[in-house]
Amino acid sequence: MYFYRSALAAALCVASASAFSVAPRASRILAPTFVTNQSEKIVNNAVRKMTATVTETEQTEEAAFSPMRPPITLGWDNVSSQLMDTFGYSAEEVAAYNTDLEDNKEALTKLYKSMNLCRAFENACNQAYMQGKIRGFMHLDNGQESIPGLVDYAIKNGDKKYSYYREHTHALASGVDPGAIMAELFMKQTGTCQGAGGSMHIFDKDTYFQGGWALVAEQLPYAAGAAKSILLDRILGISDDANIEKQNVAPPEDDDRISVVFVGEGGSQNGRMAEILNAAAKDNLPLLILTIDNGRAINTFTPDVAQNSDVYKMGEFYGVPGLLVNGLNADDVAKGGKAVIDYIRSGKGPAQLQVHTYRFNGHSPADPEHERGRKEEKSWARADQDPIKEFEAKYIAKGTFTEDELKAIRKEILADVKLAVKFADESPMPPMELAKELEYPDKADTDYNQKVAPAFADEVNARTISAEQMENVQAHIASLREKAMAGEISIGDAINLAIHEEMLRDPTTTIHAEDLQAGSSYDIPKLTQQTYGQSRAADEIIDEGHFIGKALGEAMNGYRPIVELMNTNFGIYGMAEISSAGNTYATTGGQFDMPMTIIGAGGTAPNQALGAEHSQPLHAYVMGIPGLKICTAASPDAAYGITKSMIRDNGPCFLFAPVKTMKESKGKLDLGKCMPLNKSVLLHEASDESTKSGNAVTVLTYLHGVKEALMSIDAIKEEGFDIDLIELRTLKPLDMETIMTSLVRTNKVCILDESTKTGGVGASISARVSEEMFDLLDAPVKRLCMDDAPVPYASTMEKGVVKRGSDLIEGVFDMCTGKW
């Protein structure tokens, strides 16, 4: 082990030395000609292609290496033409962007400092990684400093910033403290996220730096949701106060905030890109999609797997303009990028920016590099494609700076980075207890009836909901309440009533759904868009991951989104987003709440006849996601009270309702009351006689199992037995107290489970009961769960997979007669 670690350290040292030494500048390669199966693209009098084969190259002996992905010759003249042709700028306006930077030594100095801070910081990270002070995965940004240079030059503090796992430099350029970033990488409590996030998860609420996301391209819909929150602020007339909490103060008239999302050109090939372009164009979102094009998807040469590398042109089909710039020229990136950003700030809608650049390091020090041409390309790029060297050469030659001036700047920057490392070194590690404290923003036993509504609710409603709309929704609410008092309200209507009450109580509540205008399948979002408008009640494209992701972005920015899934099985499309929603509060060190509620009909009823894909136990799939509160509701009163509580909770919640009884189950409601999110309910109590004689069983079930169990009680009693029937209204956190109270009386547990034998809900409950209450058991826990086979359509086969009331009757009989 010692030899391995020594060898690894030595190898990293060699890699570091070559990566960060200043090589003599080779003669520049002249514009090459490429061969491709795509049409040729003429860029600034040079033929630019997106594949690997160089057929003609004029080069000196000193620069004989021909990279798989040659550089582009793209000067300011070409950038100017793009801005005029694509973005509608005049020649005078474009010229002003040029002189605003080129004639401003202070701005150029700031740009140079920003790039050098990023380079020095990443060098320090590399050294600390070799020393074992930074662990896990780390992704360095050397060679791509023109992008954070643009951020420093043109992005404002109030803009929302969403990056991916290579985000150190983006955070630095956004104004996040270098010491706090370094401390986060060092696992220290003084880090941006108290040591909970690490290298791939830098967040800072004060600068609106909102990640640091580790799943490739997941950040795209989050940024769209953040952009939507800017529009919502303007529509509702609310804004952030000093504590970044919503207040009844309209944004200033010149509010020009935008959301910016960083993504690699490999990640840009993800389907989320098409979805975000569509959403951004449809809603005219103030969104910049910044593609960092280094030609490598991890280490893979991107054109090997992507037909179209002109990411900046993808938006043409949606009316979203794009600009291509050369990352070697930091000044052009800053000037062109600012023009694109100003286009968005002016209210003209979203835009794209693609920066052609090179990454000097591998994907991560922890990853091998086996892809063809990568090592040679890195060496060449360090010598010939370094934006910092290019800046120095250009502005020393122009006489803007002397070598001594730039040297003094670099010395100042290095001193700052050393202080950041020192701060991180000397900071304390976080306490072990912090991990559990960061599980939920609101404690499991929160009384949601005590939560205070926003003081501005009535004023915001008055200016955003017309008198006619208010009259219509109040009439709708009154009719639902009348049904509730008569015991005639359905589960779907009960949820709809709760949603309307909460959307009026708190105008920051929004809703997303498919078929929303029509009320979806069970009337859950009925009349929401007609009352609150398209901004607060959004009809969505048919991809749950996309609109769950947008809801996540809204939730990070002061809103309380509800997501209705027409069928919870469709949530499989959104597993990445659901997972990140669960992790966000903890990963950000408690900075960002995640008040998002997902509601849908699902589960698997006997004789459902929906086949395998509509009968999957998503409730079991998501139970392993940390940070989620997961509930079920088999009755209207449970659905109503739990929905209200979830909407008020500051963390991500998921409510499952039974798909086959959404309209069938009717009942009364305890109007206006929130239910706890950590309590199960005893629906039927076994008689004292049965418990004393050992003829009683604790039955745990949920969703359709509740109906099956209730219908089986008389048959069970006829056999001389009885049950404590507990509805598991909370799957996570699990209410062990209620289970134990019953088990003390019955000493036997049977679980009627609507999930599979392997990895199901019943498996988790059975394990906990066996571990924590073993001494109370007179028999092994009996699980009546779905078979691991997919659920068939035909009822004859389905009986062999899905358990029902008859199985429960038999199970109770077996347990009470010792046939287990």
mmCIF file of N, CA and C in Angstrom, residues 538-648:
data_model
loop_
_atom_site.group_PDB
_atom_site.id
_atom_site.type_symbol
_atom_site.label_atom_id
_atom_site.label_comp_id
_atom_site.label_asym_id
_atom_site.label_seq_id
_atom_site.Cartn_x
_atom_site.Cartn_y
_atom_site.Cartn_z
ATOM 1 N N ALA A 538 -47.981 25.978 -14.705
ATOM 2 C CA ALA A 538 -47.358 25.749 -16.011
ATOM 3 C C ALA A 538 -47.707 24.382 -16.580
ATOM 4 N N ASP A 539 -48.278 24.389 -17.768
ATOM 5 C CA ASP A 539 -48.408 23.166 -18.553
ATOM 6 C C ASP A 539 -47.024 22.789 -19.059
ATOM 7 N N GLU A 540 -46.693 21.520 -19.021
ATOM 8 C CA GLU A 540 -45.320 21.116 -19.334
ATOM 9 C C GLU A 540 -45.244 20.106 -20.467
ATOM 10 N N ILE A 541 -44.068 20.044 -21.093
ATOM 11 C CA ILE A 541 -43.805 19.022 -22.097
ATOM 12 C C ILE A 541 -43.798 17.651 -21.416
ATOM 13 N N ILE A 542 -43.880 16.611 -22.208
ATOM 14 C CA ILE A 542 -44.009 15.271 -21.640
ATOM 15 C C ILE A 542 -42.626 14.719 -21.309
ATOM 16 N N ASP A 543 -42.033 15.263 -20.282
ATOM 17 C CA ASP A 543 -40.802 14.730 -19.704
ATOM 18 C C ASP A 543 -40.726 15.184 -18.250
ATOM 19 N N GLU A 544 -41.007 14.245 -17.358
ATOM 20 C CA GLU A 544 -41.079 14.578 -15.941
ATOM 21 C C GLU A 544 -39.745 15.091 -15.404
ATOM 22 N N GLY A 545 -38.645 14.560 -15.897
ATOM 23 C CA GLY A 545 -37.337 15.033 -15.444
ATOM 24 C C GLY A 545 -37.144 16.504 -15.725
ATOM 25 N N HIS A 546 -37.630 16.956 -16.870
ATOM 26 C CA HIS A 546 -37.486 18.363 -17.253
ATOM 27 C C HIS A 546 -38.234 19.272 -16.289
ATOM 28 N N PHE A 547 -39.514 18.978 -16.031
ATOM 29 C CA PHE A 547 -40.235 19.944 -15.193
ATOM 30 C C PHE A 547 -40.012 19.720 -13.705
ATOM 31 N N ILE A 548 -39.585 18.534 -13.300
ATOM 32 C CA ILE A 548 -39.108 18.398 -11.919
ATOM 33 C C ILE A 548 -37.839 19.227 -11.753
ATOM 34 N N GLY A 549 -36.984 19.205 -12.767
ATOM 35 C CA GLY A 549 -35.754 20.004 -12.722
ATOM 36 C C GLY A 549 -36.038 21.493 -12.666
ATOM 37 N N LYS A 550 -36.989 21.964 -13.461
ATOM 38 C CA LYS A 550 -37.344 23.390 -13.411
ATOM 39 C C LYS A 550 -37.919 23.754 -12.043
ATOM 40 N N ALA A 551 -38.699 22.848 -11.476
ATOM 41 C CA ALA A 551 -39.248 23.096 -10.142
ATOM 42 C C ALA A 551 -38.131 23.210 -9.111
ATOM 43 N N LEU A 552 -37.105 22.385 -9.257
ATOM 44 C CA LEU A 552 -35.959 22.455 -8.345
ATOM 45 C C LEU A 552 -35.313 23.837 -8.410
ATOM 46 N N GLY A 553 -35.148 24.369 -9.615
ATOM 47 C CA GLY A 553 -34.559 25.701 -9.760
ATOM 48 C C GLY A 553 -35.421 26.783 -9.137
ATOM 49 N N GLU A 554 -36.739 26.650 -9.255
ATOM 50 C CA GLU A 554 -37.640 27.605 -8.595
ATOM 51 C C GLU A 554 -37.518 27.500 -7.084
ATOM 52 N N ALA A 555 -37.449 26.255 -6.587
ATOM 53 C CA ALA A 555 -37.395 26.040 -5.138
ATOM 54 C C ALA A 555 -36.131 26.628 -4.528
ATOM 55 N N MET A 556 -35.027 26.644 -5.276
ATOM 56 C CA MET A 556 -33.790 27.231 -4.774
ATOM 57 C C MET A 556 -33.857 28.752 -4.727
ATOM 58 N N ASN A 557 -34.885 29.299 -5.344
ATOM 59 C CA ASN A 557 -34.954 30.753 -5.481
ATOM 60 C C ASN A 557 -36.241 31.344 -4.903
ATOM 61 N N GLY A 558 -36.692 30.758 -3.787
ATOM 62 C CA GLY A 558 -37.746 31.385 -3.009
ATOM 63 C C GLY A 558 -39.159 30.970 -3.335
ATOM 64 N N TYR A 559 -39.350 29.961 -4.199
ATOM 65 C CA TYR A 559 -40.696 29.530 -4.560
ATOM 66 C C TYR A 559 -40.988 28.128 -4.025
ATOM 67 N N ARG A 560 -42.271 27.768 -4.017
ATOM 68 C CA ARG A 560 -42.719 26.481 -3.480
ATOM 69 C C ARG A 560 -43.435 25.699 -4.583
ATOM 70 N N PRO A 561 -42.690 25.083 -5.476
ATOM 71 C CA PRO A 561 -43.322 24.387 -6.599
ATOM 72 C C PRO A 561 -43.979 23.068 -6.185
ATOM 73 N N ILE A 562 -45.119 22.817 -6.790
ATOM 74 C CA ILE A 562 -45.788 21.520 -6.717
ATOM 75 C C ILE A 562 -45.614 20.873 -8.087
ATOM 76 N N VAL A 563 -45.271 19.605 -8.110
ATOM 77 C CA VAL A 563 -45.182 18.855 -9.356
ATOM 78 C C VAL A 563 -46.221 17.740 -9.302
ATOM 79 N N GLU A 564 -47.157 17.759 -10.240
ATOM 80 C CA GLU A 564 -48.125 16.674 -10.305
ATOM 81 C C GLU A 564 -47.701 15.702 -11.387
ATOM 82 N N LEU A 565 -47.552 14.440 -11.002
ATOM 83 C CA LEU A 565 -47.248 13.386 -11.957
ATOM 84 C C LEU A 565 -48.559 12.689 -12.323
ATOM 85 N N MET A 566 -48.888 12.653 -13.590
ATOM 86 C CA MET A 566 -50.121 12.015 -14.018
ATOM 87 C C MET A 566 -50.183 10.578 -13.524
ATOM 88 N N ASN A 567 -49.044 9.916 -13.539
ATOM 89 C CA ASN A 567 -48.876 8.606 -12.924
ATOM 90 C C ASN A 567 -47.485 8.593 -12.322
ATOM 91 N N THR A 568 -47.363 8.156 -11.087
ATOM 92 C CA THR A 568 -46.059 8.266 -10.431
ATOM 93 C C THR A 568 -44.977 7.461 -11.140
ATOM 94 N N ASN A 569 -45.368 6.428 -11.881
ATOM 95 C CA ASN A 569 -44.358 5.663 -12.620
ATOM 96 C C ASN A 569 -43.598 6.522 -13.613
ATOM 97 N N PHE A 570 -44.238 7.583 -14.085
ATOM 98 C CA PHE A 570 -43.568 8.472 -15.031
ATOM 99 C C PHE A 570 -42.423 9.224 -14.356
ATOM 100 N N GLY A 571 -42.416 9.225 -13.030
ATOM 101 C CA GLY A 571 -41.324 9.856 -12.298
ATOM 102 C C GLY A 571 -39.996 9.173 -12.522
ATOM 103 N N ILE A 572 -40.023 7.980 -13.106
ATOM 104 C CA ILE A 572 -38.768 7.301 -13.440
ATOM 105 C C ILE A 572 -37.925 8.180 -14.361
ATOM 106 N N TYR A 573 -38.591 8.965 -15.205
ATOM 107 C CA TYR A 573 -37.876 9.902 -16.075
ATOM 108 C C TYR A 573 -37.135 10.968 -15.273
ATOM 109 N N GLY A 574 -37.538 11.182 -14.047
ATOM 110 C CA GLY A 574 -36.962 12.266 -13.253
ATOM 111 C C GLY A 574 -36.138 11.801 -12.073
ATOM 112 N N MET A 575 -35.620 10.578 -12.117
ATOM 113 C CA MET A 575 -34.898 10.049 -10.959
ATOM 114 C C MET A 575 -33.665 10.889 -10.619
ATOM 115 N N ALA A 576 -32.966 11.391 -11.621
ATOM 116 C CA ALA A 576 -31.778 12.214 -11.346
ATOM 117 C C ALA A 576 -32.186 13.483 -10.603
ATOM 118 N N GLU A 577 -33.252 14.111 -11.067
ATOM 119 C CA GLU A 577 -33.701 15.358 -10.456
ATOM 120 C C GLU A 577 -34.283 15.119 -9.065
ATOM 121 N N ILE A 578 -35.030 14.023 -8.894
ATOM 122 C CA ILE A 578 -35.580 13.698 -7.572
ATOM 123 C C ILE A 578 -34.448 13.436 -6.587
ATOM 124 N N SER A 579 -33.437 12.719 -7.052
ATOM 125 C CA SER A 579 -32.280 12.428 -6.199
ATOM 126 C C SER A 579 -31.583 13.713 -5.774
ATOM 127 N N SER A 580 -31.365 14.610 -6.709
ATOM 128 C CA SER A 580 -30.689 15.866 -6.376
ATOM 129 C C SER A 580 -31.541 16.738 -5.463
ATOM 130 N N ALA A 581 -32.860 16.694 -5.646
ATOM 131 C CA ALA A 581 -33.736 17.443 -4.747
ATOM 132 C C ALA A 581 -33.561 16.960 -3.315
ATOM 133 N N GLY A 582 -33.461 15.643 -3.144
ATOM 134 C CA GLY A 582 -33.266 15.096 -1.813
ATOM 135 C C GLY A 582 -31.933 15.470 -1.205
ATOM 136 N N ASN A 583 -30.917 15.595 -2.033
ATOM 137 C CA ASN A 583 -29.566 15.856 -1.540
ATOM 138 C C ASN A 583 -29.254 17.332 -1.307
ATOM 139 N N THR A 584 -30.008 18.230 -1.930
ATOM 140 C CA THR A 584 -29.572 19.623 -2.025
ATOM 141 C C THR A 584 -29.391 20.311 -0.686
ATOM 142 N N TYR A 585 -30.346 20.177 0.226
ATOM 143 C CA TYR A 585 -30.227 20.880 1.505
ATOM 144 C C TYR A 585 -28.943 20.471 2.221
ATOM 145 N N ALA A 586 -28.659 19.175 2.256
ATOM 146 C CA ALA A 586 -27.453 18.702 2.935
ATOM 147 C C ALA A 586 -26.196 19.077 2.157
ATOM 148 N N THR A 587 -26.221 18.859 0.851
ATOM 149 C CA THR A 587 -25.038 19.118 0.028
ATOM 150 C C THR A 587 -24.616 20.581 0.089
ATOM 151 N N THR A 588 -25.571 21.476 0.221
ATOM 152 C CA THR A 588 -25.247 22.907 0.278
ATOM 153 C C THR A 588 -24.944 23.362 1.694
ATOM 154 N N GLY A 589 -24.830 22.422 2.606
ATOM 155 C CA GLY A 589 -24.531 22.778 3.985
ATOM 156 C C GLY A 589 -25.672 23.509 4.668
ATOM 157 N N GLY A 590 -26.903 23.265 4.188
ATOM 158 C CA GLY A 590 -28.069 23.907 4.788
ATOM 159 C C GLY A 590 -28.358 25.296 4.256
ATOM 160 N N GLN A 591 -27.661 25.707 3.193
ATOM 161 C CA GLN A 591 -27.898 27.050 2.640
ATOM 162 C C GLN A 591 -29.212 27.143 1.883
ATOM 163 N N PHE A 592 -29.509 26.099 1.104
ATOM 164 C CA PHE A 592 -30.663 26.150 0.218
ATOM 165 C C PHE A 592 -31.730 25.155 0.662
ATOM 166 N N ASP A 593 -32.892 25.694 1.069
ATOM 167 C CA ASP A 593 -34.049 24.838 1.291
ATOM 168 C C ASP A 593 -34.501 24.273 -0.048
ATOM 169 N N MET A 594 -35.352 23.263 0.022
ATOM 170 C CA MET A 594 -35.860 22.664 -1.209
ATOM 171 C C MET A 594 -37.362 22.393 -1.045
ATOM 172 N N PRO A 595 -38.177 23.475 -0.951
ATOM 173 C CA PRO A 595 -39.610 23.303 -0.701
ATOM 174 C C PRO A 595 -40.374 22.860 -1.947
ATOM 175 N N MET A 596 -40.171 21.606 -2.335
ATOM 176 C CA MET A 596 -40.795 21.070 -3.542
ATOM 177 C C MET A 596 -41.654 19.876 -3.167
ATOM 178 N N THR A 597 -42.876 19.847 -3.680
ATOM 179 C CA THR A 597 -43.813 18.759 -3.408
ATOM 180 C C THR A 597 -44.140 18.038 -4.703
ATOM 181 N N ILE A 598 -43.929 16.743 -4.723
ATOM 182 C CA ILE A 598 -44.295 15.908 -5.867
ATOM 183 C C ILE A 598 -45.494 15.067 -5.457
ATOM 184 N N ILE A 599 -46.537 15.090 -6.262
ATOM 185 C CA ILE A 599 -47.774 14.379 -5.964
ATOM 186 C C ILE A 599 -48.193 13.581 -7.196
ATOM 187 N N GLY A 600 -48.658 12.365 -6.974
ATOM 188 C CA GLY A 600 -49.154 11.601 -8.109
ATOM 189 C C GLY A 600 -49.876 10.345 -7.692
ATOM 190 N N ALA A 601 -50.642 9.812 -8.614
ATOM 191 C CA ALA A 601 -51.347 8.547 -8.407
ATOM 192 C C ALA A 601 -50.461 7.407 -8.897
ATOM 193 N N GLY A 602 -50.389 6.355 -8.113
ATOM 194 C CA GLY A 602 -49.548 5.230 -8.502
ATOM 195 C C GLY A 602 -49.879 3.990 -7.708
ATOM 196 N N GLY A 603 -48.910 3.096 -7.624
ATOM 197 C CA GLY A 603 -49.132 1.851 -6.912
ATOM 198 C C GLY A 603 -49.682 0.774 -7.822
ATOM 199 N N THR A 604 -49.956 -0.390 -7.229
ATOM 200 C CA THR A 604 -50.413 -1.543 -8.000
ATOM 201 C C THR A 604 -51.580 -2.204 -7.286
ATOM 202 N N ALA A 605 -52.767 -2.036 -7.815
ATOM 203 C CA ALA A 605 -53.967 -2.645 -7.240
ATOM 204 C C ALA A 605 -54.213 -4.012 -7.859
ATOM 205 N N PRO A 606 -54.842 -4.915 -7.119
ATOM 206 C CA PRO A 606 -55.274 -6.180 -7.733
ATOM 207 C C PRO A 606 -56.214 -5.903 -8.905
ATOM 208 N N ASN A 607 -56.077 -6.693 -9.962
ATOM 209 C CA ASN A 607 -56.904 -6.559 -11.162
ATOM 210 C C ASN A 607 -56.763 -5.187 -11.814
ATOM 211 N N GLN A 608 -55.586 -4.597 -11.697
ATOM 212 C CA GLN A 608 -55.366 -3.262 -12.240
ATOM 213 C C GLN A 608 -55.363 -3.254 -13.759
ATOM 214 N N ALA A 609 -54.819 -4.312 -14.355
ATOM 215 C CA ALA A 609 -54.807 -4.484 -15.805
ATOM 216 C C ALA A 609 -54.116 -3.336 -16.533
ATOM 217 N N LEU A 610 -53.003 -2.886 -15.978
ATOM 218 C CA LEU A 610 -52.247 -1.814 -16.615
ATOM 219 C C LEU A 610 -50.900 -2.289 -17.162
ATOM 220 N N GLY A 611 -50.540 -3.528 -16.864
ATOM 221 C CA GLY A 611 -49.258 -4.028 -17.342
ATOM 222 C C GLY A 611 -48.096 -3.537 -16.501
ATOM 223 N N ALA A 612 -46.906 -3.956 -16.895
ATOM 224 C CA ALA A 612 -45.723 -3.751 -16.056
ATOM 225 C C ALA A 612 -45.314 -2.289 -15.901
ATOM 226 N N GLU A 613 -45.311 -1.526 -16.995
ATOM 227 C CA GLU A 613 -44.741 -0.182 -16.925
ATOM 228 C C GLU A 613 -45.566 0.767 -16.065
ATOM 229 N N HIS A 614 -46.875 0.564 -16.015
ATOM 230 C CA HIS A 614 -47.729 1.415 -15.180
ATOM 231 C C HIS A 614 -47.950 0.809 -13.801
ATOM 232 N N SER A 615 -47.247 -0.235 -13.473
ATOM 233 C CA SER A 615 -47.454 -0.917 -12.190
ATOM 234 C C SER A 615 -46.169 -1.026 -11.390
ATOM 235 N N GLN A 616 -45.243 -0.152 -11.643
ATOM 236 C CA GLN A 616 -43.957 -0.230 -10.951
ATOM 237 C C GLN A 616 -44.010 0.512 -9.609
ATOM 238 N N PRO A 617 -43.344 -0.014 -8.603
ATOM 239 C CA PRO A 617 -43.394 0.607 -7.271
ATOM 240 C C PRO A 617 -42.373 1.736 -7.125
ATOM 241 N N LEU A 618 -42.673 2.889 -7.716
ATOM 242 C CA LEU A 618 -41.735 4.009 -7.612
ATOM 243 C C LEU A 618 -41.520 4.414 -6.157
ATOM 244 N N HIS A 619 -42.532 4.206 -5.313
ATOM 245 C CA HIS A 619 -42.371 4.538 -3.898
ATOM 246 C C HIS A 619 -41.223 3.750 -3.274
ATOM 247 N N ALA A 620 -41.014 2.521 -3.747
ATOM 248 C CA ALA A 620 -39.877 1.739 -3.253
ATOM 249 C C ALA A 620 -38.572 2.230 -3.858
ATOM 250 N N TYR A 621 -38.624 2.621 -5.127
ATOM 251 C CA TYR A 621 -37.412 3.090 -5.793
ATOM 252 C C TYR A 621 -36.836 4.326 -5.110
ATOM 253 N N VAL A 622 -37.712 5.249 -4.686
ATOM 254 C CA VAL A 622 -37.225 6.521 -4.145
ATOM 255 C C VAL A 622 -36.935 6.463 -2.644
ATOM 256 N N MET A 623 -37.283 5.355 -1.997
ATOM 257 C CA MET A 623 -37.054 5.292 -0.552
ATOM 258 C C MET A 623 -35.580 5.373 -0.184
ATOM 259 N N GLY A 624 -34.729 4.969 -1.102
ATOM 260 C CA GLY A 624 -33.298 5.020 -0.832
ATOM 261 C C GLY A 624 -32.673 6.383 -1.066
ATOM 262 N N ILE A 625 -33.453 7.359 -1.527
ATOM 263 C CA ILE A 625 -32.923 8.696 -1.779
ATOM 264 C C ILE A 625 -32.919 9.477 -0.471
ATOM 265 N N PRO A 626 -31.761 9.918 -0.001
ATOM 266 C CA PRO A 626 -31.724 10.684 1.251
ATOM 267 C C PRO A 626 -32.452 12.014 1.119
ATOM 268 N N GLY A 627 -32.978 12.493 2.241
ATOM 269 C CA GLY A 627 -33.540 13.834 2.292
ATOM 270 C C GLY A 627 -34.983 13.965 1.881
ATOM 271 N N LEU A 628 -35.601 12.892 1.352
ATOM 272 C CA LEU A 628 -37.002 12.951 0.953
ATOM 273 C C LEU A 628 -37.907 12.573 2.121
ATOM 274 N N LYS A 629 -39.049 13.237 2.218
ATOM 275 C CA LYS A 629 -40.133 12.762 3.065
ATOM 276 C C LYS A 629 -41.161 12.130 2.134
ATOM 277 N N ILE A 630 -41.497 10.870 2.395
ATOM 278 C CA ILE A 630 -42.338 10.101 1.482
ATOM 279 C C ILE A 630 -43.576 9.637 2.231
ATOM 280 N N CYS A 631 -44.740 10.013 1.722
ATOM 281 C CA CYS A 631 -46.009 9.656 2.355
ATOM 282 C C CYS A 631 -46.944 8.986 1.362
ATOM 283 N N THR A 632 -47.941 8.309 1.902
ATOM 284 C CA THR A 632 -49.005 7.723 1.091
ATOM 285 C C THR A 632 -50.344 8.164 1.664
ATOM 286 N N ALA A 633 -51.360 8.169 0.815
ATOM 287 C CA ALA A 633 -52.702 8.559 1.271
ATOM 288 C C ALA A 633 -53.722 7.699 0.549
ATOM 289 N N ALA A 634 -54.443 6.865 1.297
ATOM 290 C CA ALA A 634 -55.453 5.985 0.718
ATOM 291 C C ALA A 634 -56.862 6.534 0.893
ATOM 292 N N SER A 635 -56.985 7.722 1.468
ATOM 293 C CA SER A 635 -58.300 8.307 1.717
ATOM 294 C C SER A 635 -58.247 9.802 1.436
ATOM 295 N N PRO A 636 -59.385 10.428 1.179
ATOM 296 C CA PRO A 636 -59.398 11.873 0.913
ATOM 297 C C PRO A 636 -58.856 12.700 2.073
ATOM 298 N N ASP A 637 -59.188 12.338 3.315
ATOM 299 C CA ASP A 637 -58.731 13.166 4.435
ATOM 300 C C ASP A 637 -57.221 13.119 4.575
ATOM 301 N N ALA A 638 -56.630 11.942 4.373
ATOM 302 C CA ALA A 638 -55.170 11.836 4.430
ATOM 303 C C ALA A 638 -54.535 12.627 3.299
ATOM 304 N N ALA A 639 -55.092 12.493 2.091
ATOM 305 C CA ALA A 639 -54.540 13.197 0.932
ATOM 306 C C ALA A 639 -54.583 14.709 1.140
ATOM 307 N N TYR A 640 -55.662 15.204 1.671
ATOM 308 C CA TYR A 640 -55.834 16.648 1.902
ATOM 309 C C TYR A 640 -54.853 17.165 2.950
ATOM 310 N N GLY A 641 -54.854 16.552 4.105
ATOM 311 C CA GLY A 641 -54.012 17.045 5.202
ATOM 312 C C GLY A 641 -52.536 16.909 4.931
ATOM 313 N N ILE A 642 -52.133 15.825 4.270
ATOM 314 C CA ILE A 642 -50.716 15.617 3.961
ATOM 315 C C ILE A 642 -50.259 16.585 2.871
ATOM 316 N N THR A 643 -51.105 16.805 1.862
ATOM 317 C CA THR A 643 -50.750 17.746 0.797
ATOM 318 C C THR A 643 -50.476 19.127 1.361
ATOM 319 N N LYS A 644 -51.340 19.602 2.248
ATOM 320 C CA LYS A 644 -51.151 20.930 2.824
ATOM 321 C C LYS A 644 -49.833 21.006 3.592
ATOM 322 N N SER A 645 -49.522 19.972 4.352
ATOM 323 C CA SER A 645 -48.278 19.976 5.125
ATOM 324 C C SER A 645 -47.061 19.949 4.221
ATOM 325 N N MET A 646 -47.118 19.130 3.174
ATOM 326 C CA MET A 646 -45.973 19.021 2.269
ATOM 327 C C MET A 646 -45.681 20.344 1.576
ATOM 328 N N ILE A 647 -46.724 21.046 1.171
ATOM 329 C CA ILE A 647 -46.510 22.327 0.488
ATOM 330 C C ILE A 647 -45.850 23.330 1.431
ATOM 331 N N ARG A 648 -46.139 23.230 2.718
ATOM 332 C CA ARG A 648 -45.548 24.149 3.696
ATOM 333 C C ARG A 648 -44.168 23.709 4.160
#
